Coordinates of C-alpha atoms and ligand atoms in Angstrom, one line a residue:
M12 CA 40.8 35.7 130.0
D13 CA 40.6 33.0 127.3
R14 CA 37.5 33.0 125.1
L15 CA 35.3 30.0 125.7
G16 CA 33.4 28.2 122.9
E17 CA 32.4 24.7 123.6
K18 CA 28.9 25.1 125.0
N19 CA 25.9 27.1 123.9
V20 CA 25.6 30.3 125.9
A21 CA 22.4 32.0 127.1
I22 CA 22.3 35.6 128.4
V23 CA 19.7 36.0 131.2
S24 CA 19.0 39.5 132.6
G25 CA 17.6 39.8 136.2
A26 CA 19.2 36.4 136.9
S27 CA 20.2 37.1 140.5
R28 CA 16.8 36.0 142.1
G29 CA 13.2 35.1 141.4
I30 CA 12.1 34.1 137.9
G31 CA 15.5 35.0 136.4
R32 CA 17.4 32.8 138.8
A33 CA 15.0 29.9 138.0
I34 CA 15.5 30.5 134.2
A35 CA 19.3 30.6 134.6
L36 CA 19.3 27.3 136.6
K37 CA 17.0 25.6 134.2
L38 CA 19.0 26.6 131.1
A39 CA 22.2 25.6 132.9
K40 CA 20.7 22.2 133.5
S41 CA 19.8 22.1 129.8
G42 CA 23.4 22.5 128.8
Y43 CA 23.9 26.3 128.4
D44 CA 26.6 28.3 130.0
I45 CA 24.9 31.4 131.5
A46 CA 25.9 35.0 131.2
M47 CA 23.9 36.3 134.2
I48 CA 23.1 40.0 134.4
A49 CA 21.6 41.8 137.4
A50 CA 21.7 45.4 138.7
H51 CA 23.8 44.6 141.8
D52 CA 26.7 42.3 142.3
N53 CA 25.8 41.3 145.9
E54 CA 25.8 38.1 148.1
R55 CA 22.6 36.9 146.5
A56 CA 23.8 37.3 143.0
Q57 CA 27.0 35.4 143.9
M58 CA 25.0 32.7 145.6
T59 CA 22.9 32.2 142.5
L60 CA 26.1 32.2 140.3
K61 CA 27.5 29.4 142.5
E62 CA 24.3 27.4 142.1
V63 CA 24.3 27.9 138.3
K64 CA 28.0 27.0 138.1
A65 CA 27.2 23.6 139.6
Y66 CA 25.6 22.7 136.3
A67 CA 27.5 25.0 133.9
D68 CA 30.9 25.8 135.2
Q69 CA 31.8 28.5 132.7
S70 CA 28.9 30.7 133.7
S71 CA 29.6 34.2 134.9
F72 CA 28.0 37.3 136.4
F73 CA 27.9 40.8 134.9
E74 CA 26.6 43.8 136.9
C75 CA 24.7 46.0 134.5
N76 CA 21.8 48.4 134.7
V77 CA 19.8 47.3 131.5
A78 CA 18.1 50.8 131.4
N79 CA 21.5 52.4 130.7
P80 CA 22.5 51.8 127.0
V81 CA 26.1 52.6 127.7
Q82 CA 26.3 49.9 130.4
V83 CA 24.5 47.5 128.1
A84 CA 27.0 48.0 125.3
K85 CA 29.9 47.7 127.6
T86 CA 28.5 44.5 129.2
L87 CA 27.9 42.9 125.7
E88 CA 31.5 43.6 124.8
E89 CA 32.6 41.9 128.0
I90 CA 30.3 38.9 127.2
K91 CA 31.7 38.7 123.7
A92 CA 35.2 38.8 125.0
R93 CA 34.5 35.9 127.4
Y94 CA 32.5 33.6 125.1
T95 CA 33.0 32.9 121.4
D96 CA 29.3 33.3 120.8
F97 CA 25.9 33.3 122.4
D98 CA 22.7 31.7 121.3
V99 CA 19.9 32.8 123.5
L100 CA 18.8 36.1 125.2
V101 CA 16.2 36.1 128.0
N102 CA 15.1 39.7 128.9
N103 CA 13.7 39.1 132.4
A104 CA 15.0 42.1 134.4
G105 CA 12.0 44.1 135.7
I106 CA 10.7 46.3 138.5
T107 CA 7.4 47.6 139.8
R108 CA 6.4 50.9 141.3
D109 CA 2.7 50.3 142.0
K110 CA 0.4 53.2 142.7
L111 CA -2.8 54.6 141.2
L112 CA -2.0 56.8 138.2
L113 CA -2.7 60.1 140.0
S114 CA -0.1 59.2 142.7
L115 CA 2.6 58.0 140.3
S116 CA 5.6 60.4 140.2
E117 CA 7.4 61.1 137.0
E118 CA 10.2 59.0 138.5
D119 CA 7.8 56.1 139.2
I120 CA 6.7 56.2 135.6
A121 CA 10.1 56.7 133.9
S122 CA 12.0 54.1 136.0
V123 CA 9.5 51.3 135.2
I124 CA 9.4 52.1 131.5
D125 CA 13.2 52.5 131.4
V126 CA 14.1 49.2 133.1
N127 CA 11.2 47.0 131.7
L128 CA 10.7 48.3 128.2
L129 CA 13.8 50.2 127.2
G130 CA 16.1 47.7 129.0
T131 CA 14.5 44.9 126.8
I132 CA 15.0 47.0 123.7
Y133 CA 18.6 48.0 124.4
M134 CA 19.6 44.4 125.3
T135 CA 18.0 43.0 122.2
K136 CA 19.5 45.5 119.9
A137 CA 22.9 44.9 121.4
C138 CA 22.6 41.1 120.8
L139 CA 21.2 41.3 117.3
K140 CA 24.5 41.6 115.4
T141 CA 25.8 38.3 116.9
F142 CA 22.5 36.5 116.1
L143 CA 22.6 37.9 112.5
R144 CA 26.2 36.8 112.0
K145 CA 25.3 33.3 113.3
K146 CA 22.0 33.3 111.3
S147 CA 20.3 32.0 114.4
G148 CA 19.1 33.2 117.8
S149 CA 16.3 32.9 120.2
I150 CA 15.0 35.7 122.3
V151 CA 12.4 35.4 125.1
N152 CA 11.0 38.6 126.7
I153 CA 9.3 38.4 130.0
S154 CA 6.1 40.4 129.8
S155 CA 3.2 40.0 132.2
I156 CA -0.4 39.1 132.1
V157 CA -0.9 42.7 133.3
G158 CA 0.4 43.8 129.9
L159 CA -2.6 42.1 128.3
T160 CA -5.3 42.9 130.8
G161 CA -4.2 46.1 132.6
N162 CA -4.4 46.3 136.4
V163 CA -5.4 48.8 139.0
G164 CA -2.3 50.4 140.5
Q165 CA -0.1 49.2 137.7
A166 CA -0.6 51.6 134.8
N167 CA 3.1 52.3 134.4
Y168 CA 4.0 48.6 134.7
A169 CA 1.1 47.5 132.4
A170 CA 2.3 50.0 129.7
S171 CA 5.9 48.7 129.9
K172 CA 4.8 45.1 129.6
A173 CA 2.3 45.8 126.8
G174 CA 5.2 47.6 125.0
I175 CA 7.3 44.5 125.3
I176 CA 4.6 42.5 123.4
G177 CA 4.5 45.0 120.5
F178 CA 8.3 45.0 120.5
T179 CA 8.4 41.2 120.5
K180 CA 6.1 40.9 117.5
S181 CA 8.1 43.6 115.6
V182 CA 11.5 41.8 116.2
A183 CA 9.9 38.5 115.1
K184 CA 8.8 40.1 111.9
E185 CA 12.0 42.0 111.2
Y186 CA 14.4 39.1 111.8
G187 CA 12.4 35.9 111.2
K188 CA 14.0 35.5 107.7
K189 CA 17.4 35.5 109.4
N190 CA 16.3 32.5 111.6
I191 CA 16.0 34.7 114.7
R192 CA 12.9 33.9 116.8
C193 CA 11.5 36.3 119.4
N194 CA 8.7 35.4 121.8
A195 CA 7.2 36.8 125.0
V196 CA 6.0 35.1 128.1
A197 CA 3.2 36.6 130.2
P198 CA 3.3 35.2 133.7
G199 CA 0.4 35.7 136.1
F200 CA 1.2 35.9 139.8
I201 CA 4.4 34.1 140.6
E202 CA 5.9 33.7 144.1
T203 CA 9.0 35.9 144.2
D204 CA 10.2 39.0 146.0
M205 CA 8.0 41.0 143.6
T206 CA 4.8 39.4 144.8
D207 CA 5.9 39.3 148.4
L208 CA 5.2 43.1 148.3
M209 CA 1.5 42.3 147.9
S210 CA -0.9 42.9 150.8
D211 CA -2.8 40.0 152.3
E212 CA -6.0 41.4 151.0
A213 CA -4.6 41.7 147.4
R214 CA -3.3 38.2 147.7
K215 CA -6.8 36.9 148.8
N216 CA -8.5 38.7 146.0
I217 CA -6.1 37.2 143.4
F218 CA -6.4 33.7 144.8
E219 CA -10.1 33.8 144.2
K220 CA -9.5 34.6 140.5
I221 CA -6.9 31.9 139.8
A222 CA -8.4 28.6 138.4
L223 CA -5.6 26.6 140.0
A224 CA -6.1 28.5 143.3
R225 CA -2.4 29.1 144.0
L226 CA 0.4 31.4 143.0
G227 CA 2.8 30.1 140.3
Q228 CA 6.4 29.0 141.0
A229 CA 9.4 30.5 139.2
D230 CA 10.4 27.0 138.1
E231 CA 7.1 26.7 136.1
V232 CA 8.0 29.9 134.2
A233 CA 11.5 28.6 133.6
N234 CA 10.2 25.4 132.1
L235 CA 8.2 27.4 129.5
V236 CA 11.2 29.6 128.7
N237 CA 13.4 26.5 128.4
F238 CA 10.9 25.1 125.8
L239 CA 10.7 28.4 123.9
V240 CA 14.4 28.7 123.4
S241 CA 14.8 25.1 122.4
D242 CA 14.5 23.5 118.9
Q243 CA 11.2 22.0 120.0
A244 CA 9.8 25.5 119.6
S245 CA 11.5 26.0 116.2
Y246 CA 8.3 27.2 114.4
I247 CA 7.1 29.5 117.2
T248 CA 7.8 33.2 116.9
G249 CA 6.1 36.5 117.6
Q250 CA 3.9 34.9 120.2
T251 CA 2.9 35.9 123.7
I252 CA 2.3 32.8 125.9
S253 CA 0.4 33.3 129.1
I254 CA 1.4 31.2 132.2
D255 CA -1.1 32.3 134.8
G256 CA -2.8 29.2 136.4
G257 CA -6.0 30.1 134.5
L258 CA -6.4 33.6 135.9
Ligands
NAP1317 P1 12.4 40.0 141.3 O1 12.4 38.8 142.2 O2 12.1 41.4 141.9 O3 13.9 40.1 140.6 C1 14.1 41.2 139.7 C2 15.4 40.9 138.9 O4 15.6 42.0 138.0 C3 16.6 40.9 139.9 O5 17.6 40.0 139.4 C4 17.1 42.4 139.7 O6 18.5 42.5 140.0 C5 16.9 42.6 138.3 N1 16.8 44.0 137.9 C6 16.0 45.0 138.4 N2 16.3 46.1 137.8 C7 17.4 45.9 137.0 C8 18.1 46.7 136.2 N3 17.9 48.1 136.1 N4 19.1 46.2 135.4 C9 19.4 44.9 135.5 N5 18.7 44.0 136.3 C10 17.7 44.6 137.0 O7 11.4 39.9 140.1 P2 10.6 38.6 139.6 O8 9.3 38.5 140.2 O9 11.6 37.4 139.5 O10 10.3 39.1 138.1 C11 11.1 38.8 137.0 C12 10.4 39.3 135.7 O11 9.2 38.7 135.6 C13 10.1 40.8 135.7 O12 10.3 41.3 134.4 C14 8.7 40.9 136.1 O13 8.1 42.1 135.7 C15 8.2 39.6 135.5 N6 6.9 39.2 136.1 C16 6.9 38.8 137.4 C17 5.7 38.3 137.9 C18 5.6 37.8 139.3 O14 4.5 37.5 139.8 N7 6.6 37.7 140.1 C19 4.5 38.2 137.1 C20 4.6 38.6 135.8 C21 5.8 39.1 135.3 P3 19.0 42.9 141.5 O15 18.9 41.6 142.3 O16 20.5 43.3 141.3 O17 18.2 44.0 142.0

């Protein structure tokens, strides 16, 4: 396949659905070709790819478990083979396994840390050489408000999302001099498959705590990510920006 090189390219993990899909669509509308990553190459992923391609026709999909460093390295080689360069990385892939700490199995703990935190670290490390060579790059890591506040039933998830915040600040400090920016976004409760899992009671309790009295939309998070990766945010790095409707 010929290498492509006319447009800027953004890598978005967890792009098949939910917030990642909205980010891929928004960045495609902003002029990026998108290298979409998700765990499964299924009908939903292909449907999203089709939607994204309507705005950025050289976009493509890569099946990759971000928690597996061998798969991450292989996928990055495939992305580099397809595109001359890439400019943006959005680490959005994430999972939950919600239970009280005493009920969490080792697998519940490890899988959430592996995908959410280690996946973010592996993906970022794999992209850094390209950003260093280009002397520019923008990374946005999707954390969560729960990484800042903690939450009952989400100790594993909160630890993974708090880890992302420390990682983001460290990358910003290590590579700022090389014109690489790294920020985190901390969404509150956004309407996706992930929050569909919530019980009606949990939903009611949360509504009462949100100043705007509604769940957020994936598009609203995508707008923030679009701003952070753009030149309009050229002096913002190492930050964690909450988007939670005033939770
Ligand atoms: P979602 O609808 O459940 O989608 C999750 C995405 O991550 C899917 O594309 C999924 O791919 C991908 N993914 C899961 N495990 C993966 C793996 N091992 N390797 C590669 N991709 C993987 O989730 P969402 O609600 O959009 O959440 C997106 C991000 O925002 C997550 O990091 C989440 O923690 C964070 N967040 C969400 C909320 C919220 O209220 N929804 C709030 C705060 C933070 P497949 O389709 O192939 O499974």
